[in-house]
PDB file of C-alpha atoms in Angstrom:
ATOM      1  CA  ARG A   1      86.564 127.908  92.026  1.00 75.00           C
ATOM      2  CA  LYS A   2      88.616 125.031  93.466  1.00 84.00           C
ATOM      3  CA  GLU A   3      89.219 125.098  97.209  1.00 91.00           C
ATOM      4  CA  VAL A   4      92.980 124.768  96.736  1.00 96.00           C
ATOM      5  CA  GLU A   5      94.662 125.848  93.509  1.00 96.00           C
ATOM      6  CA  GLN A   6      98.177 125.128  92.311  1.00 96.00           C
ATOM      7  CA  ASP A   7     100.078 125.487  89.076  1.00 92.00           C
ATOM      8  CA  PRO A   8     100.471 121.872  87.901  1.00 91.00           C
ATOM      9  CA  GLY A   9     103.843 122.583  86.238  1.00 90.00           C
ATOM     10  CA  PRO A  10     105.999 120.781  85.403  1.00 94.00           C
ATOM     11  CA  PHE A  11     108.813 122.899  86.726  1.00 95.00           C
ATOM     12  CA  ASN A  12     112.090 121.768  85.159  1.00 97.00           C
ATOM     13  CA  VAL A  13     115.111 123.125  87.028  1.00 97.00           C
ATOM     14  CA  PRO A  14     118.826 122.287  87.062  1.00 98.00           C
ATOM     15  CA  GLU A  15     120.461 120.825  90.130  1.00 98.00           C
ATOM     16  CA  GLY A  16     121.420 123.546  92.579  1.00 98.00           C
ATOM     17  CA  ALA A  17     118.671 125.923  91.509  1.00 98.00           C
ATOM     18  CA  THR A  18     116.161 127.593  93.809  1.00 98.00           C
ATOM     19  CA  VAL A  19     112.518 126.986  92.966  1.00 97.00           C
ATOM     20  CA  ALA A  20     109.314 128.315  94.507  1.00 96.00           C
ATOM     21  CA  PHE A  21     105.752 127.049  94.363  1.00 94.00           C
ATOM     22  CA  ASN A  22     102.646 128.973  95.301  1.00 94.00           C
ATOM     23  CA  CYS A  23      99.180 127.805  96.163  1.00 96.00           C
ATOM     24  CA  THR A  24      95.962 129.688  96.887  1.00 97.00           C
ATOM     25  CA  TYR A  25      93.015 128.578  99.001  1.00 95.00           C
ATOM     26  CA  SER A  26      89.439 129.814  98.975  1.00 94.00           C
ATOM     27  CA  ASN A  27      88.250 129.280 102.560  1.00 90.00           C
ATOM     28  CA  SER A  28      89.457 132.286 104.541  1.00 90.00           C
ATOM     29  CA  ALA A  29      88.637 130.534 107.815  1.00 86.00           C
ATOM     30  CA  SER A  30      91.050 127.634 107.157  1.00 88.00           C
ATOM     31  CA  GLN A  31      93.316 126.939 110.086  1.00 84.00           C
ATOM     32  CA  SER A  32      95.918 124.327 109.170  1.00 88.00           C
ATOM     33  CA  PHE A  33      98.192 124.178 106.158  1.00 92.00           C
ATOM     34  CA  PHE A  34     100.700 121.633 104.901  1.00 93.00           C
ATOM     35  CA  TRP A  35     102.943 120.664 102.034  1.00 96.00           C
ATOM     36  CA  TYR A  36     102.975 116.974 101.135  1.00 97.00           C
ATOM     37  CA  ARG A  37     105.368 115.312  98.723  1.00 98.00           C
ATOM     38  CA  GLN A  38     104.250 112.503  96.416  1.00 98.00           C
ATOM     39  CA  ASP A  39     106.641 110.430  94.343  1.00 97.00           C
ATOM     40  CA  CYS A  40     105.394 108.777  91.171  1.00 95.00           C
ATOM     41  CA  ARG A  41     102.926 105.969  91.975  1.00 93.00           C
ATOM     42  CA  LYS A  42     103.585 106.328  95.720  1.00 96.00           C
ATOM     43  CA  GLU A  43     101.557 107.648  98.608  1.00 96.00           C
ATOM     44  CA  PRO A  44     101.687 111.288  99.766  1.00 97.00           C
ATOM     45  CA  LYS A  45     104.044 111.999 102.668  1.00 96.00           C
ATOM     46  CA  LEU A  46     104.071 115.044 104.896  1.00 94.00           C
ATOM     47  CA  LEU A  47     106.915 117.383 103.942  1.00 96.00           C
ATOM     48  CA  MET A  48     106.161 120.149 106.394  1.00 94.00           C
ATOM     49  CA  SER A  49     103.433 122.024 108.169  1.00 91.00           C
ATOM     50  CA  VAL A  50     103.044 125.726 107.375  1.00 92.00           C
ATOM     51  CA  TYR A  51     102.803 128.272 110.157  1.00 85.00           C
ATOM     52  CA  SER A  52     101.810 131.934 110.069  1.00 84.00           C
ATOM     53  CA  SER A  53     105.284 132.975 111.120  1.00 86.00           C
ATOM     54  CA  GLY A  54     106.883 130.940 108.349  1.00 87.00           C
ATOM     55  CA  ASN A  55     109.054 127.932 108.960  1.00 92.00           C
ATOM     56  CA  GLU A  56     112.179 126.359 107.620  1.00 95.00           C
ATOM     57  CA  ASP A  57     113.436 122.793 107.485  1.00 95.00           C
ATOM     58  CA  GLY A  58     116.872 122.535 105.948  1.00 97.00           C
ATOM     59  CA  ARG A  59     116.623 123.562 102.306  1.00 98.00           C
ATOM     60  CA  PHE A  60     112.841 123.960 102.498  1.00 98.00           C
ATOM     61  CA  THR A  61     111.006 127.101 103.583  1.00 97.00           C
ATOM     62  CA  ALA A  62     107.237 127.402 103.844  1.00 97.00           C
ATOM     63  CA  GLN A  63     105.281 130.613 104.246  1.00 95.00           C
ATOM     64  CA  LEU A  64     101.656 131.495 104.782  1.00 95.00           C
ATOM     65  CA  ASN A  65      99.986 134.764 103.799  1.00 94.00           C
ATOM     66  CA  ARG A  66      96.536 134.769 105.381  1.00 92.00           C
ATOM     67  CA  ALA A  67      95.542 138.158 103.970  1.00 92.00           C
ATOM     68  CA  SER A  68      96.105 136.981 100.405  1.00 93.00           C
ATOM     69  CA  GLN A  69      95.209 133.368 101.162  1.00 94.00           C
ATOM     70  CA  TYR A  70      98.278 131.844  99.667  1.00 93.00           C
ATOM     71  CA  ILE A  71     100.947 129.420 100.774  1.00 96.00           C
ATOM     72  CA  SER A  72     104.416 129.098  99.341  1.00 96.00           C
ATOM     73  CA  LEU A  73     107.198 126.536  99.339  1.00 97.00           C
ATOM     74  CA  LEU A  74     110.779 127.454  98.530  1.00 97.00           C
ATOM     75  CA  ILE A  75     113.382 124.809  97.784  1.00 98.00           C
ATOM     76  CA  ARG A  76     117.003 125.918  97.772  1.00 98.00           C
ATOM     77  CA  ASP A  77     119.931 124.047  96.236  1.00 98.00           C
ATOM     78  CA  SER A  78     117.651 121.567  94.437  1.00 98.00           C
ATOM     79  CA  LYS A  79     118.748 117.938  94.356  1.00 98.00           C
ATOM     80  CA  LEU A  80     117.835 115.253  91.838  1.00 98.00           C
ATOM     81  CA  SER A  81     116.028 113.505  94.690  1.00 97.00           C
ATOM     82  CA  ASP A  82     113.677 116.482  95.077  1.00 98.00           C
ATOM     83  CA  SER A  83     111.959 115.475  91.838  1.00 98.00           C
ATOM     84  CA  ALA A  84     108.371 114.723  92.845  1.00 98.00           C
ATOM     85  CA  THR A  85     104.896 116.234  92.959  1.00 98.00           C
ATOM     86  CA  TYR A  86     104.339 118.751  95.746  1.00 98.00           C
ATOM     87  CA  LEU A  87     100.803 118.882  97.090  1.00 98.00           C
ATOM     88  CA  CYS A  88      99.442 121.954  98.828  1.00 97.00           C
ATOM     89  CA  VAL A  89      97.046 120.862 101.575  1.00 95.00           C
ATOM     90  CA  VAL A  90      94.534 122.775 103.671  1.00 93.00           C
ATOM     91  CA  ASN A  91      92.473 121.640 106.636  1.00 88.00           C
ATOM     92  CA  PRO A  92      89.205 123.593 106.527  1.00 78.00           C
ATOM     93  CA  THR A  93      88.073 124.914 109.865  1.00 64.00           C
ATOM     94  CA  GLY A  94      85.178 123.184 111.546  1.00 55.00           C
ATOM     95  CA  THR A  95      86.080 119.737 110.287  1.00 58.00           C
ATOM     96  CA  ALA A  96      88.275 117.630 112.485  1.00 60.00           C
ATOM     97  CA  SER A  97      90.969 116.397 110.190  1.00 73.00           C
ATOM     98  CA  LYS A  98      89.606 116.357 106.670  1.00 84.00           C
ATOM     99  CA  LEU A  99      92.374 117.409 104.307  1.00 91.00           C
ATOM    100  CA  THR A 100      91.736 119.260 101.069  1.00 93.00           C
ATOM    101  CA  PHE A 101      94.483 118.766  98.491  1.00 96.00           C
ATOM    102  CA  GLY A 102      95.500 120.818  95.516  1.00 96.00           C
ATOM    103  CA  THR A 103      96.214 119.039  92.243  1.00 96.00           C
ATOM    104  CA  GLY A 104      99.953 119.169  92.939  1.00 96.00           C
ATOM    105  CA  THR A 105     102.909 120.830  91.261  1.00 97.00           C
ATOM    106  CA  ARG A 106     105.334 118.555  89.504  1.00 97.00           C
ATOM    107  CA  LEU A 107     109.045 119.288  89.933  1.00 98.00           C
ATOM    108  CA  GLN A 108     111.753 117.732  87.775  1.00 97.00           C
ATOM    109  CA  VAL A 109     115.346 118.452  88.790  1.00 98.00           C
ATOM    110  CA  THR A 110     117.901 117.703  86.078  1.00 96.00           C
ATOM    111  CA  LEU A 111     121.688 117.457  85.864  1.00 93.00           C
TER     112      LEU A 111
ATOM    113  CA  GLY B   1     107.329 100.261 113.036  1.00 59.00           C
ATOM    114  CA  ALA B   2     104.787  99.129 110.494  1.00 86.00           C
ATOM    115  CA  GLY B   3     103.026 101.791 108.500  1.00 95.00           C
ATOM    116  CA  VAL B   4      99.543 101.826 107.021  1.00 97.00           C
ATOM    117  CA  SER B   5      98.950  98.827 104.805  1.00 98.00           C
ATOM    118  CA  GLN B   6      96.318  98.340 102.142  1.00 98.00           C
ATOM    119  CA  THR B   7      95.176  95.288 100.253  1.00 98.00           C
ATOM    120  CA  PRO B   8      94.960  94.474  97.468  1.00 98.00           C
ATOM    121  CA  SER B   9      97.539  96.739  95.848  1.00 97.00           C
ATOM    122  CA  ASN B  10      95.746  96.371  92.519  1.00 98.00           C
ATOM    123  CA  LYS B  11      92.198  95.371  91.727  1.00 98.00           C
ATOM    124  CA  VAL B  12      90.728  94.944  88.267  1.00 98.00           C
ATOM    125  CA  THR B  13      87.001  94.375  88.065  1.00 98.00           C
ATOM    126  CA  GLU B  14      84.176  94.581  85.575  1.00 97.00           C
ATOM    127  CA  LYS B  15      81.521  97.241  85.501  1.00 97.00           C
ATOM    128  CA  GLY B  16      78.658  96.333  87.809  1.00 97.00           C
ATOM    129  CA  LYS B  17      80.687  94.161  90.175  1.00 98.00           C
ATOM    130  CA  TYR B  18      81.145  94.614  93.922  1.00 98.00           C
ATOM    131  CA  VAL B  19      84.588  95.288  95.428  1.00 98.00           C
ATOM    132  CA  GLU B  20      86.066  95.537  98.911  1.00 98.00           C
ATOM    133  CA  LEU B  21      89.255  97.406  99.724  1.00 98.00           C
ATOM    134  CA  ARG B  22      90.984  96.854 103.050  1.00 98.00           C
ATOM    135  CA  CYS B  23      93.052  99.186 105.201  1.00 98.00           C
ATOM    136  CA  ASP B  24      95.196  98.327 108.241  1.00 98.00           C
ATOM    137  CA  PRO B  25      96.097 101.532 110.085  1.00 97.00           C
ATOM    138  CA  ILE B  26      99.151 102.123 112.220  1.00 96.00           C
ATOM    139  CA  SER B  27      98.685 100.331 115.530  1.00 95.00           C
ATOM    140  CA  GLY B  28      97.172 102.617 118.166  1.00 93.00           C
ATOM    141  CA  HIS B  29      95.865 105.214 115.722  1.00 94.00           C
ATOM    142  CA  THR B  30      92.238 106.016 116.505  1.00 93.00           C
ATOM    143  CA  ALA B  31      91.527 108.073 113.392  1.00 94.00           C
ATOM    144  CA  LEU B  32      91.274 106.567 109.915  1.00 96.00           C
ATOM    145  CA  TYR B  33      90.565 108.265 106.601  1.00 96.00           C
ATOM    146  CA  TRP B  34      89.777 107.193 103.073  1.00 98.00           C
ATOM    147  CA  TYR B  35      90.696 109.340 100.066  1.00 98.00           C
ATOM    148  CA  ARG B  36      90.435 108.771  96.342  1.00 98.00           C
ATOM    149  CA  GLN B  37      93.008 110.014  93.845  1.00 98.00           C
ATOM    150  CA  SER B  38      92.257 110.191  90.136  1.00 96.00           C
ATOM    151  CA  LEU B  39      94.989 110.609  87.540  1.00 93.00           C
ATOM    152  CA  GLY B  40      96.497 114.088  87.595  1.00 92.00           C
ATOM    153  CA  GLN B  41      94.526 115.148  90.652  1.00 95.00           C
ATOM    154  CA  GLY B  42      95.230 115.448  94.344  1.00 96.00           C
ATOM    155  CA  PRO B  43      93.606 113.045  96.798  1.00 97.00           C
ATOM    156  CA  GLU B  44      89.938 113.726  97.476  1.00 96.00           C
ATOM    157  CA  PHE B  45      88.449 113.071 100.922  1.00 95.00           C
ATOM    158  CA  LEU B  46      85.828 110.332 101.191  1.00 97.00           C
ATOM    159  CA  ILE B  47      85.236 109.433 104.853  1.00 96.00           C
ATOM    160  CA  TYR B  48      86.784 109.789 108.310  1.00 94.00           C
ATOM    161  CA  PHE B  49      86.434 107.368 111.230  1.00 95.00           C
ATOM    162  CA  GLN B  50      87.050 108.166 114.864  1.00 93.00           C
ATOM    163  CA  GLY B  51      87.182 104.778 116.531  1.00 92.00           C
ATOM    164  CA  THR B  52      84.389 102.615 115.162  1.00 94.00           C
ATOM    165  CA  GLY B  53      82.109 105.425 114.054  1.00 92.00           C
ATOM    166  CA  ALA B  54      82.095 107.430 110.848  1.00 92.00           C
ATOM    167  CA  ALA B  55      82.612 110.991 112.070  1.00 89.00           C
ATOM    168  CA  ASP B  56      82.383 112.533 108.605  1.00 90.00           C
ATOM    169  CA  ASP B  57      81.204 110.738 105.466  1.00 93.00           C
ATOM    170  CA  SER B  58      80.501 113.869 103.465  1.00 92.00           C
ATOM    171  CA  GLY B  59      82.955 112.899 100.733  1.00 94.00           C
ATOM    172  CA  LEU B  60      81.323 109.629  99.720  1.00 96.00           C
ATOM    173  CA  PRO B  61      80.113 110.321  96.161  1.00 95.00           C
ATOM    174  CA  ASN B  62      76.873 108.305  96.331  1.00 94.00           C
ATOM    175  CA  ASP B  63      75.172 105.411  98.095  1.00 95.00           C
ATOM    176  CA  ARG B  64      77.174 102.826  96.150  1.00 97.00           C
ATOM    177  CA  PHE B  65      80.082 103.631  98.462  1.00 98.00           C
ATOM    178  CA  PHE B  66      80.126 102.431 102.050  1.00 97.00           C
ATOM    179  CA  ALA B  67      82.858 101.951 104.642  1.00 98.00           C
ATOM    180  CA  VAL B  68      83.062 100.187 107.981  1.00 97.00           C
ATOM    181  CA  ARG B  69      85.485  99.929 110.860  1.00 97.00           C
ATOM    182  CA  PRO B  70      83.760  97.483 113.215  1.00 96.00           C
ATOM    183  CA  GLU B  71      86.488  97.089 115.835  1.00 94.00           C
ATOM    184  CA  GLY B  72      88.113 100.485 115.557  1.00 93.00           C
ATOM    185  CA  SER B  73      91.162  99.190 113.717  1.00 95.00           C
ATOM    186  CA  VAL B  74      90.900  97.636 110.234  1.00 98.00           C
ATOM    187  CA  SER B  75      88.564  99.372 107.806  1.00 98.00           C
ATOM    188  CA  THR B  76      86.912  98.152 104.626  1.00 98.00           C
ATOM    189  CA  LEU B  77      85.707 100.397 101.819  1.00 98.00           C
ATOM    190  CA  LYS B  78      82.927  98.747  99.850  1.00 98.00           C
ATOM    191  CA  ILE B  79      81.818  99.772  96.382  1.00 98.00           C
ATOM    192  CA  GLN B  80      78.678  98.292  94.868  1.00 98.00           C
ATOM    193  CA  ARG B  81      77.771  98.196  91.167  1.00 98.00           C
ATOM    194  CA  THR B  82      81.139  99.617  90.152  1.00 98.00           C
ATOM    195  CA  GLU B  83      81.298 102.091  87.290  1.00 97.00           C
ATOM    196  CA  ARG B  84      84.204 102.998  85.013  1.00 97.00           C
ATOM    197  CA  GLY B  85      84.353 106.392  86.709  1.00 96.00           C
ATOM    198  CA  ASP B  86      85.233 104.681  89.991  1.00 98.00           C
ATOM    199  CA  SER B  87      88.667 103.813  88.579  1.00 98.00           C
ATOM    200  CA  ALA B  88      91.231 105.565  90.766  1.00 98.00           C
ATOM    201  CA  VAL B  89      93.775 104.970  93.508  1.00 98.00           C
ATOM    202  CA  TYR B  90      92.041 104.589  96.857  1.00 98.00           C
ATOM    203  CA  LEU B  91      94.258 105.823  99.677  1.00 98.00           C
ATOM    204  CA  CYS B  92      93.841 105.119 103.350  1.00 98.00           C
ATOM    205  CA  ALA B  93      95.470 107.234 106.070  1.00 97.00           C
ATOM    206  CA  SER B  94      95.571 107.096 109.840  1.00 95.00           C
ATOM    207  CA  SER B  95      96.469 109.535 112.577  1.00 93.00           C
ATOM    208  CA  LEU B  96      96.964 109.182 116.297  1.00 91.00           C
ATOM    209  CA  THR B  97      93.925 111.061 117.604  1.00 85.00           C
ATOM    210  CA  GLY B  98      92.137 112.784 114.738  1.00 78.00           C
ATOM    211  CA  LEU B  99      92.991 116.252 115.973  1.00 78.00           C
ATOM    212  CA  ARG B 100      93.610 118.796 113.245  1.00 72.00           C
ATOM    213  CA  VAL B 101      97.277 119.073 114.130  1.00 72.00           C
ATOM    214  CA  ASP B 102      97.900 115.341 113.859  1.00 82.00           C
ATOM    215  CA  THR B 103      99.964 114.079 110.939  1.00 88.00           C
ATOM    216  CA  GLN B 104      98.088 111.776 108.617  1.00 92.00           C
ATOM    217  CA  TYR B 105     100.148 108.812 107.433  1.00 95.00           C
ATOM    218  CA  PHE B 106      99.104 107.357 104.132  1.00 97.00           C
ATOM    219  CA  GLY B 107      99.165 103.786 102.925  1.00 97.00           C
ATOM    220  CA  PRO B 108     100.420 102.813  99.455  1.00 97.00           C
ATOM    221  CA  GLY B 109      96.893 102.735  98.056  1.00 98.00           C
ATOM    222  CA  THR B 110      94.780 100.295  96.093  1.00 98.00           C
ATOM    223  CA  ARG B 111      94.677 100.947  92.349  1.00 98.00           C
ATOM    224  CA  LEU B 112      91.148 100.097  91.216  1.00 98.00           C
ATOM    225  CA  THR B 113      90.451  99.619  87.522  1.00 98.00           C
ATOM    226  CA  VAL B 114      86.883  99.113  86.386  1.00 98.00           C
ATOM    227  CA  LEU B 115      86.652  97.720  82.863  1.00 96.00           C
TER     228      LEU B 115
END
């Protein structure tokens, strides 16, 4: 079983739609969770950290369910510029800052 | 300010050759990481430096891979006797202290193609 699993997509949605991605992780002791965004042939960039209480940044909402070991990302009012690959990232406990990435979920927002 | 830079941006080599990939982290960042990203996959951890020392090299796939950071700033990833399976984008990242909560900032990567 992969340490971090995501549906690779692609998710094709019209502009203005709401879209949600889920991700599951296998290490129940993991402590830190993130969503990174990666544009085609570019480097990953931190979108947001994910906290147990859930957190929101504008149109983006991230949630963590420790009991079920899954992380979600909700994007409201999708824009064309949101088209990218969204990487679910976990920092396993006991290792300083080693990040474990999922394969990514590709989002394509269309007119 | 300047971000993480990596050179070269592209490297094409022949099977069996030796290559060096360079990473310049953000100034003042003590932690530096190397990842490898194959097509259709997420980045995969290779090695983490805290200062000059390799704090975790558990991701290096075999002894053909080696990395150094002699002065605690620039790092070089070295691959001996390259194989076609080494073809990937090699990403470098840096963070301020290496603490788990620190944001890792990635460079644009070096695309390595082994023919």
